[in-house]
Structure formats: structure tokens, C-alpha cells
PDB file of C-alpha atoms in Angstrom:
ATOM      1  CA  MET K   1     -36.738 -43.331  26.629  1.00  0.00           C
ATOM      2  CA  THR K   2     -37.761 -45.202  23.513  1.00  0.00           C
ATOM      3  CA  ASP K   3     -35.346 -46.751  21.069  1.00  0.00           C
ATOM      4  CA  THR K   4     -36.115 -44.097  18.439  1.00  0.00           C
ATOM      5  CA  ALA K   5     -35.478 -41.229  20.867  1.00  0.00           C
ATOM      6  CA  SER K   6     -32.259 -42.836  22.065  1.00  0.00           C
ATOM      7  CA  TYR K   7     -31.044 -43.322  18.484  1.00  0.00           C
ATOM      8  CA  THR K   8     -31.898 -39.696  17.566  1.00  0.00           C
ATOM      9  CA  PHE K   9     -30.184 -38.418  20.704  1.00  0.00           C
ATOM     10  CA  LYS K  10     -27.000 -40.341  19.851  1.00  0.00           C
ATOM     11  CA  ARG K  11     -26.985 -38.972  16.304  1.00  0.00           C
ATOM     12  CA  TYR K  12     -27.324 -35.387  17.556  1.00  0.00           C
ATOM     13  CA  ALA K  13     -24.600 -35.969  20.151  1.00  0.00           C
ATOM     14  CA  VAL K  14     -22.226 -37.248  17.454  1.00  0.00           C
ATOM     15  CA  LEU K  15     -23.096 -34.275  15.213  1.00  0.00           C
ATOM     16  CA  ALA K  16     -22.484 -31.827  18.088  1.00  0.00           C
ATOM     17  CA  GLY K  17     -19.166 -33.546  18.831  1.00  0.00           C
ATOM     18  CA  ILE K  18     -18.045 -33.277  15.208  1.00  0.00           C
ATOM     19  CA  ILE K  19     -18.991 -29.589  15.077  1.00  0.00           C
ATOM     20  CA  LEU K  20     -17.129 -28.940  18.343  1.00  0.00           C
ATOM     21  CA  ILE K  21     -14.014 -30.682  17.033  1.00  0.00           C
ATOM     22  CA  LEU K  22     -14.107 -28.718  13.750  1.00  0.00           C
ATOM     23  CA  LEU K  23     -14.504 -25.403  15.587  1.00  0.00           C
ATOM     24  CA  SER K  24     -11.577 -26.302  17.854  1.00  0.00           C
ATOM     25  CA  ILE K  25      -9.415 -27.050  14.822  1.00  0.00           C
ATOM     26  CA  ILE K  26     -10.382 -23.765  13.130  1.00  0.00           C
ATOM     27  CA  PHE K  27      -9.629 -21.647  16.206  1.00  0.00           C
ATOM     28  CA  GLY K  28      -6.408 -23.543  16.877  1.00  0.00           C
ATOM     29  CA  LEU K  29      -5.175 -22.986  13.325  1.00  0.00           C
ATOM     30  CA  SER K  30      -6.044 -19.275  13.459  1.00  0.00           C
ATOM     31  CA  TYR K  31      -4.023 -18.972  16.689  1.00  0.00           C
ATOM     32  CA  VAL K  32      -1.013 -20.671  15.086  1.00  0.00           C
ATOM     33  CA  ARG K  33      -1.386 -18.505  11.965  1.00  0.00           C
ATOM     34  CA  ARG K  34      -1.424 -15.338  14.055  1.00  0.00           C
ATOM     35  CA  LYS K  35       1.765 -16.370  15.858  1.00  0.00           C
ATOM     36  CA  ASN K  36       3.484 -17.157  12.563  1.00  0.00           C
ATOM     37  CA  GLU K  37       2.262 -13.889  11.038  1.00  0.00           C
ATOM     38  CA  ILE K  38       3.953 -11.910  13.803  1.00  0.00           C
ATOM     39  CA  LYS K  39       7.216 -13.784  13.172  1.00  0.00           C
ATOM     40  CA  TYR K  40       6.893 -13.182   9.399  1.00  0.00           C
ATOM     41  CA  LEU K  41       6.177  -9.474   9.860  1.00  0.00           C
ATOM     42  CA  THR K  42       9.088  -9.074  12.261  1.00  0.00           C
ATOM     43  CA  VAL K  43      11.498 -10.755   9.843  1.00  0.00           C
ATOM     44  CA  ALA K  44      10.162  -8.743   6.883  1.00  0.00           C
ATOM     45  CA  ALA K  45      10.488  -5.436   8.751  1.00  0.00           C
ATOM     46  CA  ASP K  46      13.952  -6.329   9.996  1.00  0.00           C
ATOM     47  CA  SER K  47      15.217  -7.190   6.512  1.00  0.00           C
ATOM     48  CA  LEU K  48      13.829  -3.959   5.044  1.00  0.00           C
ATOM     49  CA  LEU K  49      15.258  -1.830   7.837  1.00  0.00           C
ATOM     50  CA  ARG K  50      18.687  -3.426   7.360  1.00  0.00           C
ATOM     51  CA  LEU K  51      18.564  -2.528   3.653  1.00  0.00           C
ATOM     52  CA  TYR K  52      17.527   1.065   4.345  1.00  0.00           C
ATOM     53  CA  PRO K  53      20.653   3.281   4.374  1.00  0.00           C
ATOM     54  CA  ALA K  54      19.438   5.731   7.058  1.00  0.00           C
ATOM     55  CA  PHE K  55      19.372   2.951   9.663  1.00  0.00           C
ATOM     56  CA  ALA K  56      22.856   1.607   8.906  1.00  0.00           C
ATOM     57  CA  ASP K  57      24.541   3.522  11.742  1.00  0.00           C
ATOM     58  CA  GLN K  58      22.153   2.437  14.500  1.00  0.00           C
ATOM     59  CA  PRO K  59      20.181  -0.812  14.286  1.00  0.00           C
ATOM     60  CA  VAL K  60      16.459  -0.907  14.981  1.00  0.00           C
ATOM     61  CA  CYS K  61      15.327  -3.336  17.658  1.00  0.00           C
ATOM     62  CA  ILE K  62      11.877  -4.738  16.860  1.00  0.00           C
ATOM     63  CA  GLY K  63       9.599  -5.780  19.702  1.00  0.00           C
ATOM     64  CA  GLY K  64       6.178  -7.347  19.567  1.00  0.00           C
ATOM     65  CA  ARG K  65       2.897  -6.371  18.049  1.00  0.00           C
ATOM     66  CA  VAL K  66       1.026  -3.296  19.270  1.00  0.00           C
ATOM     67  CA  ASP K  67      -2.634  -4.127  19.824  1.00  0.00           C
ATOM     68  CA  GLY K  68      -5.208  -1.532  20.729  1.00  0.00           C
ATOM     69  CA  GLU K  69      -2.720   1.238  21.529  1.00  0.00           C
ATOM     70  CA  VAL K  70      -2.712   2.966  18.146  1.00  0.00           C
ATOM     71  CA  PRO K  71      -5.865   4.892  17.256  1.00  0.00           C
ATOM     72  CA  ALA K  72      -7.834   3.822  14.235  1.00  0.00           C
ATOM     73  CA  GLY K  73      -7.699   5.908  11.115  1.00  0.00           C
ATOM     74  CA  LEU K  74      -5.902   3.758   8.590  1.00  0.00           C
ATOM     75  CA  SER K  75      -6.318   0.124   7.685  1.00  0.00           C
ATOM     76  CA  PHE K  76      -3.127  -1.186   9.257  1.00  0.00           C
ATOM     77  CA  ARG K  77      -2.262  -4.783   8.589  1.00  0.00           C
ATOM     78  CA  ALA K  78      -0.144  -4.664  11.696  1.00  0.00           C
ATOM     79  CA  VAL K  79       1.765  -2.259  13.915  1.00  0.00           C
ATOM     80  CA  LEU K  80       4.978  -3.404  15.568  1.00  0.00           C
ATOM     81  CA  ARG K  81       6.778  -1.854  18.497  1.00  0.00           C
ATOM     82  CA  ALA K  82      10.428  -0.892  17.931  1.00  0.00           C
ATOM     83  CA  SER K  83      13.241   1.137  19.439  1.00  0.00           C
ATOM     84  CA  TYR K  84      15.759   3.294  17.624  1.00  0.00           C
ATOM     85  CA  ARG K  85      18.532   5.171  19.424  1.00  0.00           C
ATOM     86  CA  GLU K  86      16.950   4.417  22.791  1.00  0.00           C
ATOM     87  CA  ARG K  87      13.639   5.996  21.695  1.00  0.00           C
ATOM     88  CA  ASP K  88      10.293   4.330  21.142  1.00  0.00           C
ATOM     89  CA  ALA K  89       9.253   3.869  17.532  1.00  0.00           C
ATOM     90  CA  LEU K  90       6.518   2.129  15.593  1.00  0.00           C
ATOM     91  CA  ILE K  91       6.578   0.121  12.389  1.00  0.00           C
ATOM     92  CA  PHE K  92       3.382   0.267  10.343  1.00  0.00           C
ATOM     93  CA  PHE K  93       2.329  -2.248   7.710  1.00  0.00           C
ATOM     94  CA  LEU K  94      -0.204  -0.714   5.328  1.00  0.00           C
ATOM     95  CA  PRO K  95      -1.747  -2.377   2.291  1.00  0.00           C
ATOM     96  CA  ILE K  96      -0.950  -0.405  -0.844  1.00  0.00           C
ATOM     97  CA  THR K  97      -2.160  -1.215  -4.339  1.00  0.00           C
ATOM     98  CA  GLY K  98       0.344  -1.466  -7.139  1.00  0.00           C
ATOM     99  CA  LYS K  99       0.285  -2.577 -10.747  1.00  0.00           C
ATOM    100  CA  TYR K 100       0.398  -6.274  -9.894  1.00  0.00           C
ATOM    101  CA  GLY K 101      -1.698  -6.402  -6.742  1.00  0.00           C
ATOM    102  CA  VAL K 102      -1.697  -5.372  -3.111  1.00  0.00           C
ATOM    103  CA  TYR K 103       1.592  -5.135  -1.212  1.00  0.00           C
ATOM    104  CA  SER K 104       2.417  -4.481   2.441  1.00  0.00           C
ATOM    105  CA  ALA K 105       4.162  -1.134   2.643  1.00  0.00           C
ATOM    106  CA  VAL K 106       6.439  -0.739   5.662  1.00  0.00           C
ATOM    107  CA  PHE K 107       6.583   2.667   7.342  1.00  0.00           C
ATOM    108  CA  PHE K 108       8.870   3.477  10.268  1.00  0.00           C
ATOM    109  CA  TYR K 109       7.736   6.207  12.648  1.00  0.00           C
ATOM    110  CA  GLU K 110       9.844   7.811  15.322  1.00  0.00           C
ATOM    111  CA  LYS K 111       8.888  11.159  16.820  1.00  0.00           C
ATOM    112  CA  THR K 112      12.091  13.035  15.918  1.00  0.00           C
ATOM    113  CA  LEU K 113      12.500  11.423  12.472  1.00  0.00           C
ATOM    114  CA  GLY K 114       8.866  11.462  11.446  1.00  0.00           C
ATOM    115  CA  CYS K 115       7.487   8.849   9.094  1.00  0.00           C
ATOM    116  CA  VAL K 116       9.956   7.047   6.832  1.00  0.00           C
ATOM    117  CA  PHE K 117       8.945   4.682   4.039  1.00  0.00           C
ATOM    118  CA  CYS K 118      11.231   1.635   4.156  1.00  0.00           C
ATOM    119  CA  GLY K 119       9.912  -0.519   1.303  1.00  0.00           C
ATOM    120  CA  LEU K 120       7.528  -3.335   0.482  1.00  0.00           C
ATOM    121  CA  ALA K 121       7.416  -6.372   2.744  1.00  0.00           C
ATOM    122  CA  GLY K 122       7.546  -9.825   1.245  1.00  0.00           C
ATOM    123  CA  VAL K 123       9.282  -8.748  -1.946  1.00  0.00           C
ATOM    124  CA  ASN K 124      12.048  -6.741  -0.203  1.00  0.00           C
ATOM    125  CA  ALA K 125      11.532  -3.807  -2.534  1.00  0.00           C
ATOM    126  CA  VAL K 126      13.371  -0.728  -1.333  1.00  0.00           C
ATOM    127  CA  PRO K 127      11.927   2.738  -2.116  1.00  0.00           C
ATOM    128  CA  ASP K 128      13.984   3.046  -5.321  1.00  0.00           C
ATOM    129  CA  MET K 129      12.155   0.036  -6.805  1.00  0.00           C
ATOM    130  CA  LEU K 130       8.603   1.393  -6.466  1.00  0.00           C
ATOM    131  CA  GLY K 131       8.197   2.077 -10.187  1.00  0.00           C
ATOM    132  CA  THR K 132       8.727  -1.621 -10.903  1.00  0.00           C
ATOM    133  CA  TYR K 133       5.681  -2.487  -8.821  1.00  0.00           C
ATOM    134  CA  GLY K 134       3.481   0.332 -10.152  1.00  0.00           C
ATOM    135  CA  ILE K 135       3.406   2.402  -6.986  1.00  0.00           C
ATOM    136  CA  THR K 136       3.836   6.137  -7.296  1.00  0.00           C
ATOM    137  CA  PRO K 137       5.809   8.287  -4.861  1.00  0.00           C
ATOM    138  CA  ALA K 138       2.672  10.408  -4.429  1.00  0.00           C
ATOM    139  CA  ALA K 139       0.791   7.417  -2.979  1.00  0.00           C
ATOM    140  CA  ILE K 140       3.614   6.840  -0.508  1.00  0.00           C
ATOM    141  CA  LYS K 141       3.637  10.531   0.438  1.00  0.00           C
ATOM    142  CA  VAL K 142      -0.122  10.420   1.127  1.00  0.00           C
ATOM    143  CA  HIS K 143       0.319   7.501   3.529  1.00  0.00           C
ATOM    144  CA  GLN K 144       3.292   9.171   5.225  1.00  0.00           C
ATOM    145  CA  THR K 145       1.259  12.333   5.784  1.00  0.00           C
ATOM    146  CA  LYS K 146      -1.669  10.335   7.173  1.00  0.00           C
ATOM    147  CA  ILE K 147       0.568   8.450   9.597  1.00  0.00           C
ATOM    148  CA  GLU K 148       2.241  11.655  10.788  1.00  0.00           C
ATOM    149  CA  LYS K 149      -1.120  13.358  11.365  1.00  0.00           C
ATOM    150  CA  LEU K 150      -2.433  10.279  13.153  1.00  0.00           C
ATOM    151  CA  MET K 151       0.621  10.088  15.399  1.00  0.00           C
ATOM    152  CA  GLN K 152       0.336  13.774  16.343  1.00  0.00           C
ATOM    153  CA  LYS K 153      -3.016  12.891  17.922  1.00  0.00           C
ATOM    154  CA  TYR K 154      -1.550   9.811  19.587  1.00  0.00           C
ATOM    155  CA  PRO K 155      -0.264  10.641  23.089  1.00  0.00           C
ATOM    156  CA  ARG K 156       3.032   8.827  23.641  1.00  0.00           C
TER     157      ARG K 156
END
């Protein structure tokens, strides 16, 4: 191998090493972000469910994230597993557009209760405060209807 070929080979090896290190950092950070997002969503759902008066008598126990078990049909930010009165339930996070931007709307679904809107995650806005954020009750009703229709097709 000539000196020029050896020098070029070393340069490409260093470049490949740098690219490999950067890709490792990117994938590592996305893994950490995903773990923190699940913790954030769990805390946000828990705080909204504690504020909601219908769940005052029996607390909701929130489990982990549901991946691949809920059929597609809506653009869920996340779906969390929960239990309410010893029954399985789901907590849906849907993006909803208001006057000041996009918020994560939290919907609680349990088969006997149906779909219940709990509020907006991140800002802890209960359903009574929707007008402040520029979200109409009709928009919430549309999402509730979509979730209920979707869950009728979902065999649980």
C-alpha cells in the first residue's frame, strides 16, 4: 500500500468513526427522550385524572404505554394502559388545535363509561377551561365519538 492510499484510508476510517459516534449519540438521546416522554405523559394523565370529579371516588391506576395493540384511525400521540374499578381502561393523548397552538387532549376510555374527556395535558386545563384555549366543545365531542367508534372495533 502506498503512502497516499494509507493516508486516504486513515482519513476515511476517522470519518466513518465520527459518523458512527454521532449516530450512536442520536439514537441514545432518542431512547432517553422516549423514556422521559412516557414518564411525562403518565404524570400529566395522573394529574388530570385526579382533578376530574368523576374519578374522585375510585383512583385510576396508570400502567405503561400501549404499543401496537390499538388499531390506527386517529393520530394518537400516545395511548397508556390504565385500570379503573378493576377493569381495563385506556388513556388517549390526541393533538387538538386551539387558539394558541396544538395541545395534547387527554381522553379516558373504559368500556362501561365510554369515552370521557379529562382535559389538556401540560397546562392542566380541565374541561371547564376549554374556552380559554380556543377549543370548542364540538371538537371534543368529535374526538370522543371517533374514539368510541374505534374502540367498538377493537376486540378487548
